[in-house]
Coordinates of C-alpha atoms in Angstrom, one line a residue:
M1 CA 185.7 -43.8 219.6
D2 CA 181.9 -43.3 218.1
K3 CA 181.0 -41.5 221.5
L4 CA 184.2 -39.1 221.3
A5 CA 183.4 -38.2 217.7
S6 CA 179.5 -37.5 218.7
R7 CA 180.6 -35.1 221.2
L8 CA 182.1 -32.7 218.3
R9 CA 180.0 -30.9 216.0
I10 CA 181.0 -31.2 211.9
G11 CA 182.7 -27.8 212.1
E12 CA 184.6 -29.1 215.1
K13 CA 185.4 -32.2 213.3
I14 CA 186.6 -30.5 210.3
G15 CA 188.7 -28.1 212.2
L16 CA 190.2 -30.8 214.1
G17 CA 191.2 -32.3 210.9
F18 CA 192.4 -29.6 209.0
A19 CA 194.5 -29.1 212.9
L20 CA 195.9 -32.4 212.8
V21 CA 196.8 -32.5 209.0
G22 CA 198.2 -28.8 209.5
L23 CA 200.2 -30.2 212.5
L24 CA 201.6 -33.1 210.5
F25 CA 202.7 -30.6 207.8
V26 CA 204.3 -28.4 210.7
G27 CA 206.2 -31.7 211.5
V28 CA 207.2 -31.8 208.0
V29 CA 208.2 -28.2 208.2
W30 CA 209.8 -28.6 211.5
Q31 CA 212.1 -31.8 210.4
Y32 CA 213.2 -29.5 207.1
H33 CA 214.0 -26.8 209.4
Q34 CA 215.9 -28.7 211.6
T35 CA 217.7 -30.4 208.3
L36 CA 218.4 -26.8 207.0
Q37 CA 220.1 -26.0 210.4
S38 CA 222.2 -29.2 210.4
V39 CA 223.2 -28.7 207.0
L40 CA 224.2 -24.8 208.0
G41 CA 226.0 -26.0 211.0
D42 CA 227.8 -28.7 208.8
Y43 CA 228.5 -25.3 206.3
H44 CA 229.8 -23.5 209.3
Q45 CA 232.2 -26.7 210.4
L46 CA 233.9 -26.7 207.3
Q47 CA 234.2 -23.1 206.6
G48 CA 235.9 -23.2 210.5
F49 CA 238.1 -25.8 208.4
E50 CA 239.0 -23.9 205.7
L51 CA 239.5 -20.9 207.9
R52 CA 242.0 -23.0 210.0
K53 CA 244.1 -23.6 207.1
S54 CA 243.9 -20.1 206.2
L55 CA 244.9 -19.3 209.5
A56 CA 247.5 -21.5 209.2
L57 CA 249.1 -20.3 206.1
E58 CA 248.8 -16.9 207.8
I59 CA 250.7 -17.9 210.6
E60 CA 253.7 -19.6 208.6
I61 CA 253.8 -16.6 206.5
E62 CA 254.0 -14.1 209.4
L63 CA 256.8 -16.5 211.2
A64 CA 258.6 -16.3 208.0
A65 CA 258.4 -12.5 207.8
V66 CA 259.4 -12.6 211.8
R67 CA 262.6 -14.9 210.8
D68 CA 264.0 -12.4 208.1
A69 CA 263.6 -9.5 210.3
E70 CA 265.7 -11.7 213.0
K71 CA 268.1 -12.7 210.2
S72 CA 268.2 -8.8 209.2
F73 CA 268.9 -8.0 213.1
L74 CA 271.3 -10.5 213.5
I75 CA 273.7 -9.7 210.4
E76 CA 273.3 -5.6 210.6
R77 CA 272.8 -5.8 214.5
R78 CA 270.3 -2.5 214.0
E79 CA 267.7 -1.4 216.4
T80 CA 264.8 -1.3 213.5
F81 CA 265.1 -5.0 212.5
A82 CA 264.6 -5.9 216.4
G83 CA 261.2 -3.2 216.5
E84 CA 260.0 -5.0 213.0
V85 CA 260.5 -8.6 214.6
D86 CA 258.6 -7.5 217.7
Q87 CA 256.0 -5.8 215.6
R88 CA 255.6 -9.1 213.7
L89 CA 255.4 -11.0 216.8
Q90 CA 252.3 -9.2 218.1
T91 CA 250.9 -9.5 214.7
L92 CA 251.7 -13.7 214.6
L93 CA 250.3 -13.5 218.2
G94 CA 247.0 -12.2 216.9
K95 CA 246.5 -14.6 214.4
I96 CA 247.4 -17.1 216.6
A97 CA 244.5 -15.7 218.8
A98 CA 242.1 -15.9 215.7
L99 CA 243.0 -19.7 215.4
A100 CA 242.5 -20.2 218.8
A101 CA 238.9 -18.9 218.6
V102 CA 237.8 -21.4 215.4
D103 CA 237.4 -24.6 217.4
Q104 CA 238.4 -26.7 220.2
D105 CA 241.3 -28.7 218.4
S106 CA 242.3 -25.3 217.1
R107 CA 242.4 -23.8 220.6
Q108 CA 244.7 -26.4 221.5
T109 CA 247.0 -26.2 218.9
A110 CA 246.9 -22.5 219.2
A111 CA 248.0 -22.7 223.1
S112 CA 250.8 -24.6 222.0
L113 CA 252.0 -22.1 219.2
Q114 CA 251.5 -19.3 221.5
E115 CA 253.6 -21.1 224.2
L116 CA 256.4 -21.5 221.2
V117 CA 256.1 -17.8 220.0
T118 CA 256.4 -16.7 223.6
T119 CA 259.6 -18.7 223.9
Y120 CA 261.1 -17.8 220.8
Q121 CA 259.8 -14.0 221.8
Q122 CA 261.8 -14.3 225.1
S123 CA 265.4 -15.8 223.6
F124 CA 264.8 -12.9 220.8
E125 CA 264.9 -10.1 223.2
A126 CA 267.6 -12.4 225.4
V127 CA 270.1 -12.4 222.1
A128 CA 268.7 -8.8 221.3
G129 CA 269.7 -7.8 224.8
A130 CA 273.1 -9.8 224.9
W131 CA 273.9 -8.0 221.2
R132 CA 273.2 -4.7 222.9
I133 CA 275.7 -5.8 225.8
M134 CA 278.0 -7.0 223.5
G135 CA 277.4 -3.9 221.0
L136 CA 275.5 -3.5 217.9
D137 CA 278.6 -1.9 216.1
E138 CA 282.2 -1.5 216.9
N139 CA 281.9 1.7 219.2
S140 CA 278.9 0.2 221.5
G141 CA 279.0 -2.1 224.1
L142 CA 281.6 -4.6 225.2
Q143 CA 283.1 -3.8 221.5
G144 CA 283.6 -0.4 222.0
A145 CA 284.9 -0.6 225.8
F146 CA 287.8 -2.8 224.6
R147 CA 288.6 -1.1 221.3
E148 CA 288.8 2.4 223.1
N149 CA 291.2 0.6 225.3
V150 CA 293.2 -1.2 222.7
H151 CA 293.6 2.0 220.6
R152 CA 294.9 3.8 223.5
L153 CA 297.2 1.0 224.2
Q154 CA 298.1 0.9 220.3
E155 CA 299.2 4.5 220.4
L156 CA 301.0 4.2 223.6
S157 CA 302.5 1.1 222.0
A158 CA 303.6 3.1 218.9
A159 CA 305.2 6.0 221.4
Y160 CA 307.3 3.4 223.1
N161 CA 308.4 2.0 219.7
V162 CA 311.8 3.2 219.5
D163 CA 313.6 0.2 217.9
R164 CA 314.4 2.1 214.1
L165 CA 315.7 5.0 216.0
Y166 CA 317.7 3.1 218.3
T167 CA 319.0 1.2 215.2
L168 CA 319.6 4.4 213.5
L169 CA 321.3 5.6 216.5
L170 CA 323.7 2.4 216.8
Q171 CA 324.7 3.0 212.9
I172 CA 325.4 6.3 213.8
R173 CA 328.1 5.3 216.4
R174 CA 329.1 2.5 214.6
S175 CA 330.2 4.9 211.7
E176 CA 331.8 7.5 214.2
K177 CA 333.8 4.7 215.5
D178 CA 334.9 4.0 212.0
L179 CA 335.5 7.5 211.2
A180 CA 337.8 7.4 213.8
L181 CA 339.5 4.0 213.3
R182 CA 339.8 4.9 209.3
Q183 CA 339.7 8.9 209.0
D184 CA 337.7 8.1 205.6
A185 CA 335.6 11.5 204.6
A186 CA 332.7 8.5 203.7
Y187 CA 332.2 8.1 207.0
R188 CA 331.3 11.3 208.3
E189 CA 329.2 12.0 205.2
R190 CA 327.2 8.9 206.2
V191 CA 326.9 10.2 209.8
R192 CA 325.7 13.3 208.4
K193 CA 323.1 11.2 206.4
L194 CA 322.1 8.9 209.3
L195 CA 321.7 12.1 211.6
G196 CA 319.3 13.2 209.1
E197 CA 317.0 10.1 208.9
L198 CA 317.2 10.2 212.7
R199 CA 316.2 13.8 212.8
Q200 CA 313.4 13.0 210.3
L201 CA 312.2 9.7 211.9
L202 CA 312.1 11.5 215.5
E203 CA 309.9 14.8 213.9
T204 CA 307.3 12.0 212.7
S205 CA 307.6 9.7 215.4
E206 CA 304.7 8.8 218.1
L207 CA 307.0 9.5 220.9
Q208 CA 305.9 12.2 223.7
A209 CA 306.2 15.6 222.8
A210 CA 308.8 16.4 225.7
V211 CA 310.7 13.1 224.8
R212 CA 310.9 13.9 221.3
Q213 CA 312.0 17.8 221.9
Q214 CA 314.5 16.0 224.3
L215 CA 316.1 13.6 222.0
L216 CA 315.9 16.4 219.2
A217 CA 317.7 18.9 221.2
E218 CA 320.4 16.3 222.1
L219 CA 320.5 15.2 218.5
A220 CA 321.1 18.5 217.8
T221 CA 323.9 18.6 220.3
Y222 CA 325.5 15.6 218.6
A223 CA 325.3 16.8 215.1
R224 CA 327.1 20.2 216.2
T225 CA 329.7 18.8 218.3
F226 CA 330.5 16.2 216.1
E227 CA 331.8 18.2 213.1
P228 CA 334.9 19.7 214.9
Y229 CA 335.6 15.9 215.9
A230 CA 335.2 14.7 212.7
E231 CA 337.6 17.4 210.8
R232 CA 340.5 16.8 213.7
A233 CA 340.1 13.0 213.0
L234 CA 339.8 13.9 209.3
K235 CA 343.2 16.4 209.1
S236 CA 345.4 15.3 212.1
G237 CA 343.8 11.9 213.1
N238 CA 343.7 13.3 216.8
I239 CA 340.4 11.9 217.8
D240 CA 341.3 11.8 221.8
G241 CA 340.2 8.4 222.1
G242 CA 336.7 8.8 220.3
K243 CA 335.4 10.7 223.3
G244 CA 334.0 14.6 223.8
P245 CA 330.3 16.2 223.7
F246 CA 329.0 14.2 221.0
R247 CA 329.7 10.9 222.5
D248 CA 328.1 12.4 225.5
A249 CA 324.7 13.3 223.8
A250 CA 324.9 10.2 222.1
H251 CA 324.8 8.6 225.5
H252 CA 322.0 10.7 226.9
I253 CA 320.3 9.9 223.3
E254 CA 320.6 6.1 224.1
A255 CA 319.7 6.7 227.7
I256 CA 316.1 8.3 226.8
L257 CA 315.8 5.4 224.1
T258 CA 315.9 3.0 226.6
A259 CA 313.9 4.7 228.7
Y260 CA 311.3 4.4 226.5
H261 CA 311.9 1.2 225.0
V262 CA 309.6 -2.0 225.3
P263 CA 310.9 -4.5 222.7
N264 CA 308.4 -5.7 219.9
L265 CA 305.2 -3.9 222.0
E266 CA 303.4 -2.1 218.9
T267 CA 304.2 -5.6 217.1
S268 CA 302.6 -8.0 220.1
V269 CA 299.4 -5.4 220.3
L270 CA 299.1 -5.5 216.5
Q271 CA 299.3 -9.2 216.9
M272 CA 296.8 -9.3 219.5
R273 CA 294.4 -7.3 217.5
R274 CA 294.8 -9.8 214.6
R275 CA 293.4 -13.0 217.0
E276 CA 290.8 -10.6 218.4
K277 CA 290.1 -10.2 214.5
D278 CA 290.0 -13.4 213.6
F279 CA 287.5 -14.6 216.7
L280 CA 285.0 -11.8 216.0
L281 CA 285.1 -12.8 212.3
R282 CA 285.2 -16.1 212.8
G283 CA 284.0 -17.2 216.3
D284 CA 286.6 -19.9 216.7
D285 CA 287.4 -20.3 220.3
S286 CA 291.1 -21.2 219.7
Y287 CA 291.4 -17.4 219.4
P288 CA 290.5 -16.2 223.0
P289 CA 293.4 -18.5 224.2
M290 CA 295.8 -17.0 222.1
V291 CA 294.5 -13.3 222.6
V292 CA 295.2 -14.4 226.5
A293 CA 298.7 -15.5 225.4
I294 CA 299.6 -12.2 223.8
A295 CA 298.3 -10.3 226.7
R296 CA 300.5 -12.2 229.0
S297 CA 303.6 -12.3 226.7
I298 CA 303.2 -8.6 226.4
R299 CA 303.0 -7.8 230.2
A300 CA 305.9 -9.5 230.7
Q301 CA 307.6 -7.2 228.0
I302 CA 306.4 -4.2 230.4
A303 CA 307.4 -5.8 233.1
E304 CA 310.8 -6.7 232.4
S305 CA 311.4 -3.0 230.7
A306 CA 313.0 0.1 231.8
L307 CA 309.4 2.5 231.7
S308 CA 308.8 4.2 234.8
D309 CA 306.7 2.6 237.2
A310 CA 303.9 5.2 236.2
D311 CA 304.1 3.9 232.3
K312 CA 304.0 0.5 233.3
T313 CA 300.8 1.0 235.2
L314 CA 299.1 2.9 232.6
L315 CA 300.1 0.2 230.0
T316 CA 299.2 -2.6 232.3
G317 CA 295.8 -1.4 233.3
L318 CA 295.3 -0.3 229.8
L319 CA 295.9 -4.4 228.9
H320 CA 294.3 -5.6 231.9
D321 CA 291.0 -3.8 230.8
Y322 CA 291.0 -4.6 227.2
E323 CA 291.6 -8.1 228.4
R324 CA 288.4 -7.9 230.9
D325 CA 286.5 -6.7 228.0
F326 CA 287.6 -9.0 225.8
L327 CA 287.0 -11.9 227.6
A328 CA 283.3 -10.7 228.6
L329 CA 282.6 -10.2 225.0
V330 CA 283.7 -14.0 224.7
A331 CA 281.6 -15.3 227.4
Q332 CA 278.9 -12.9 225.7
T333 CA 279.2 -14.4 222.3
S334 CA 279.2 -17.9 223.8
S335 CA 276.0 -16.6 225.8
I336 CA 274.2 -15.2 222.4
A337 CA 275.2 -18.6 220.7
T338 CA 273.2 -20.4 223.3
L339 CA 270.5 -18.3 223.4
T340 CA 270.5 -18.4 219.4
R341 CA 269.9 -22.0 219.1
E342 CA 267.1 -22.1 221.9
M343 CA 265.8 -19.2 219.3
N344 CA 266.1 -21.4 216.4
S345 CA 264.9 -24.4 218.3
A346 CA 261.5 -22.8 219.4
A347 CA 260.5 -21.1 215.7
D348 CA 262.2 -24.8 214.4
R349 CA 259.1 -26.0 216.1
V350 CA 256.7 -23.6 215.4
A351 CA 256.3 -24.8 211.3
P352 CA 255.8 -28.6 212.2
L353 CA 252.9 -27.7 214.5
V354 CA 251.4 -25.3 211.9
K355 CA 252.0 -28.4 209.2
Q356 CA 250.1 -30.9 211.7
N357 CA 247.4 -28.6 212.6
V358 CA 246.7 -28.1 208.6
D359 CA 247.0 -31.8 207.9
Q360 CA 244.6 -32.4 211.1
A361 CA 241.8 -29.9 209.5
N362 CA 242.5 -31.5 206.2
Q363 CA 241.9 -35.1 207.5
V364 CA 239.2 -33.8 209.9
M365 CA 237.7 -31.9 207.1
A366 CA 237.9 -34.9 204.7
S367 CA 236.0 -37.4 207.6
R368 CA 233.6 -34.9 208.0
V369 CA 232.4 -34.4 204.2
A370 CA 231.9 -38.0 204.2
E371 CA 230.1 -37.8 207.3
I372 CA 228.1 -35.2 205.9
D373 CA 227.7 -36.6 202.5
Q374 CA 226.1 -40.0 204.6
S375 CA 223.9 -37.5 206.8
S376 CA 222.5 -35.7 203.7
Q377 CA 221.6 -39.0 202.3
E378 CA 219.7 -40.4 205.4
S379 CA 218.3 -36.9 205.7
A380 CA 217.2 -36.8 202.1
R381 CA 215.5 -40.4 203.0
A382 CA 213.9 -39.3 206.4
S383 CA 212.8 -36.2 204.7
L384 CA 210.8 -38.2 202.2
L385 CA 209.6 -40.9 204.5
L386 CA 208.1 -38.2 207.0
M387 CA 206.6 -36.5 203.8
S388 CA 205.1 -39.7 202.7
C389 CA 203.9 -40.7 206.0
A390 CA 202.7 -37.3 206.6
I391 CA 200.9 -37.7 203.1
V392 CA 199.5 -41.1 204.1
L393 CA 198.5 -39.9 207.8
S394 CA 196.3 -36.5 206.1
V395 CA 194.6 -38.9 203.7
V396 CA 193.8 -41.4 206.8
L397 CA 192.5 -38.7 208.9
A398 CA 190.6 -37.3 206.1
L399 CA 189.0 -40.6 205.4
A400 CA 188.2 -41.2 208.9
I401 CA 186.7 -38.0 209.3
T402 CA 184.8 -38.1 206.2
A403 CA 183.5 -41.5 206.6
R404 CA 182.3 -40.3 210.2
I405 CA 179.9 -37.6 208.4
V406 CA 179.3 -39.5 205.0
R407 CA 178.4 -43.0 207.0
P408 CA 175.7 -41.5 209.0
V409 CA 174.2 -39.2 205.9
R410 CA 174.1 -42.4 204.0
Q411 CA 172.0 -44.1 206.5
M412 CA 169.8 -41.0 207.1
A413 CA 169.6 -40.8 202.9
G414 CA 168.5 -44.9 203.1
L415 CA 166.1 -44.0 206.1
L416 CA 164.3 -41.2 204.4
D417 CA 164.0 -43.0 201.4
G418 CA 162.5 -46.3 203.1
L419 CA 160.2 -43.6 204.6
A420 CA 159.3 -42.2 201.1
Y421 CA 158.8 -45.1 199.4
G422 CA 158.6 -48.1 201.9
R423 CA 158.4 -48.7 206.1
P424 CA 161.7 -48.5 207.1
S425 CA 162.6 -51.1 210.2
D426 CA 166.0 -50.0 210.9
H427 CA 167.2 -46.6 213.2
V428 CA 170.0 -44.3 212.6
P429 CA 172.8 -45.5 215.5
T430 CA 172.8 -42.3 217.5
I431 CA 175.0 -41.8 220.9
S432 CA 172.6 -40.1 224.1
G433 CA 174.3 -36.5 224.4
G434 CA 175.9 -36.0 221.5
R435 CA 176.6 -33.0 220.1
D436 CA 177.1 -33.7 216.5
E437 CA 174.5 -32.0 214.0
I438 CA 174.4 -35.5 212.4
N439 CA 173.9 -37.2 215.6
S440 CA 170.9 -34.8 216.4
M441 CA 169.7 -35.2 213.1
G442 CA 169.5 -39.0 213.4
E443 CA 168.0 -38.8 217.0
S444 CA 165.3 -36.5 215.2
L445 CA 164.9 -38.7 212.1
N446 CA 164.7 -41.7 214.4
A447 CA 162.3 -40.0 216.3
L448 CA 160.6 -39.5 213.2
V449 CA 160.4 -43.1 212.3
D450 CA 159.3 -44.1 215.6
H451 CA 156.4 -41.5 215.1
R452 CA 155.5 -42.5 212.2
T453 CA 155.5 -46.0 213.0
T454 CA 153.4 -45.5 216.3
F455 CA 151.0 -43.9 214.0
L456 CA 150.6 -46.3 211.4
R457 CA 150.5 -49.3 214.1
W458 CA 148.2 -47.2 216.0
W459 CA 145.9 -46.4 212.7
K460 CA 146.3 -50.2 211.4
E461 CA 145.2 -51.5 215.0
S462 CA 142.2 -48.9 215.3
M463 CA 141.2 -50.3 211.7
D464 CA 141.3 -54.1 212.4
E465 CA 139.5 -53.2 215.9
V466 CA 136.8 -51.3 213.3
S467 CA 136.6 -54.2 211.2
A468 CA 136.3 -56.5 214.4
R469 CA 133.4 -54.9 215.7
R470 CA 131.5 -54.3 212.1
E471 CA 132.2 -58.0 211.6
L472 CA 131.0 -58.8 215.0
L473 CA 127.8 -56.6 214.2
G474 CA 126.9 -58.3 211.3
A475 CA 127.5 -61.9 212.4
S476 CA 124.5 -64.0 212.2
T477 CA 125.5 -67.5 214.1
D478 CA 127.3 -67.7 217.1
E479 CA 130.3 -69.2 215.2
E480 CA 130.5 -65.9 213.1
K481 CA 130.0 -64.1 217.2
D482 CA 133.1 -66.2 218.2
E483 CA 135.2 -65.7 215.7
A484 CA 134.7 -61.7 215.6
M485 CA 134.9 -61.7 219.3
Q486 CA 138.5 -63.5 218.5
D487 CA 139.4 -61.0 216.0
L488 CA 138.5 -57.8 218.5
R489 CA 140.2 -59.3 221.7
R490 CA 143.3 -59.7 219.5
A491 CA 143.0 -55.9 218.3
T492 CA 142.0 -54.6 221.7
I493 CA 145.4 -56.6 223.2
A494 CA 147.6 -55.1 220.5
R495 CA 146.4 -51.5 221.3
L496 CA 146.8 -52.3 224.9
Q497 CA 151.0 -53.2 224.0
Q498 CA 151.1 -49.9 222.1
L499 CA 149.6 -47.7 224.7
N500 CA 152.2 -49.8 227.3
A501 CA 155.0 -48.7 225.1
I502 CA 153.8 -45.2 224.4
R503 CA 153.8 -44.9 228.4
G504 CA 157.2 -45.9 228.6
R505 CA 158.5 -43.6 226.0
L506 CA 156.5 -41.3 228.0
L507 CA 158.2 -42.1 231.0
R508 CA 161.8 -42.1 229.5
H509 CA 160.8 -38.5 228.1
G510 CA 159.7 -37.3 231.7
E511 CA 162.8 -38.7 233.0
Q512 CA 164.8 -36.8 230.5
V513 CA 162.9 -33.7 231.8
I514 CA 163.5 -34.7 235.2
E515 CA 167.4 -35.0 234.7
V516 CA 167.3 -31.5 232.8
A517 CA 165.7 -29.8 235.7
Q518 CA 167.8 -31.3 238.5
R519 CA 171.3 -29.8 236.2
L520 CA 169.4 -26.1 236.2
Q521 CA 168.7 -26.6 240.2
S522 CA 172.6 -27.6 240.6
A523 CA 173.5 -24.8 238.5
P524 CA 170.8 -22.0 238.1
G525 CA 171.0 -20.1 234.8
S526 CA 173.6 -22.7 233.2
L527 CA 170.9 -23.7 230.5
T528 CA 172.9 -25.3 227.4
A529 CA 172.1 -25.5 224.2
E530 CA 172.1 -29.5 224.6
D531 CA 169.6 -29.4 227.6
A532 CA 167.4 -27.0 225.7
K533 CA 167.2 -29.2 222.7
S534 CA 166.8 -32.1 225.0
L535 CA 163.9 -30.2 226.9
E536 CA 162.2 -29.4 223.1
H537 CA 162.7 -33.0 221.9
A538 CA 161.0 -34.3 225.1
A539 CA 158.0 -31.8 224.6
E540 CA 157.7 -32.5 221.4
G541 CA 157.8 -36.3 221.9
I542 CA 155.3 -35.8 224.8
A543 CA 153.0 -33.6 222.7
T544 CA 153.0 -36.3 219.6
L545 CA 152.4 -39.4 221.9
F546 CA 149.6 -37.2 223.7
E547 CA 147.8 -36.5 220.4
V548 CA 148.0 -40.6 219.8
L549 CA 146.7 -41.0 223.0
A550 CA 143.9 -38.4 222.1
M551 CA 143.0 -40.3 219.1
E552 CA 142.4 -43.2 221.5
Q553 CA 138.7 -41.2 222.8
V554 CA 137.3 -41.7 219.2
P555 CA 137.5 -45.7 219.2
A556 CA 136.7 -45.9 222.8
G557 CA 133.4 -43.7 222.5
D558 CA 132.4 -45.9 219.6
S559 CA 132.8 -49.2 221.3
A560 CA 130.8 -48.1 224.5
A561 CA 127.9 -47.8 222.1
T562 CA 128.7 -50.5 220.1
P563 CA 126.9 -53.8 221.4
G564 CA 129.2 -56.9 223.1
A565 CA 132.3 -54.3 222.6
A566 CA 135.1 -54.5 225.4
P567 CA 134.9 -51.9 228.1
P568 CA 136.9 -48.8 228.0
A569 CA 139.3 -49.5 230.9
A570 CA 140.4 -52.5 229.2
S571 CA 141.4 -50.4 226.1
G572 CA 142.8 -47.7 228.4

């Protein structure tokens, strides 16, 4: 760690410290951003739940509008309501498509809703088509077809309804015979009165115009020829057996009425229409068999009548067409009932599905709110923990980087204090090759301490040698000379040791110079600031040591001139 720290300059250390602290706070900001993104995602999710509920409510409202338009169509059977149903269904499908875009659960619900609405739409279109075939009103479709036939049949049945005419004719004939039997003028008046009623009834009847004119002509003949017969019968009682032109005219009238008489035809047709109306009104399946039975009876009446084959064919054809269209209408009604049940079934399944979607959204929303509340608390705790850790790490980093800067400075301050007021023996810990300015200051200070120590030791040892030489020169006895020689020998040995130490330091500086030179040879022109500084320090160290060695020349010369001194080779 110390070696790594020494490779960095002070500015780089401070910048690295700020960068690490910045990275810590970037991590805090990133975690805050992630938390914010999570909160926004939760908010959008909750908003999606509300959107699901809102769309579900809109779907219910639109479905109710569709059902209202459908009921209006079924009641009034107007094309405008069918168009409104189709328009509402398109809007409803649009709402369902919007629901499908909310989330996955809504997409599944929307798929089921779309299937049901499509089924409902197809069923309604089938019902509307069936009603168009059946007839949206009494003049269209099957209703219009059988009504047209039955109205024509009803008109013809009125034309063949001669029961009243035939009854009046029989009453006239009875009064005619009563006149012949009793010769009472009241019967002549009765015949006249009945003739007037028959004439009036013929004129207002619905018989064919040609038949009506023929009957009126025969009736006029009967009235004209009856008067002479009645006059003779009243005056002379001569009735001639009740025969005469009037009798032939009456027979002609009776024959014509018989040829156009179908008993109770109009009544049967009206009875058949009554059962038809009952079915259309109530939809009861018991009425169609009644209509069929009455039609069969009418067919039998026509077949047994004295009508011409052409008239019988016309009447039975109209009756057959009516019966065919009515039975087709009955079948269509049954089909409409089935299709309506299918349509209602599809519509009835939409509402529970929408309610299920709302309930599911409420449940998921409540669960999600609880999860969001819990995750929010956890995120808040995590944010506080991360912020606390970031602050602690920032303080630790600041202290570590500050300690790496302050501790060497404090050591150098102590060393400088020792240089100023004492004799320092310690060195500032340094790392060779470090780029740290404080490390360089420490190396320089250590070199200063070493040089000072070298000079001081050199000066002390030189003074000891000078003192020993003086004592040797001033010795008067052999013992004093021996003791002075011992002191001189010790001083000389100490200087030799110091010279060896200086030589070792010179060798180290030389090796450093050689190392830098080799790097320059391997990469010419790539002299770095560190290499230049190393060369400078090595050169200065060599120069300083040479100055120490240069000072050796003075004591060495003195010793050579002094009697009893050690030879120069011994001091070198």
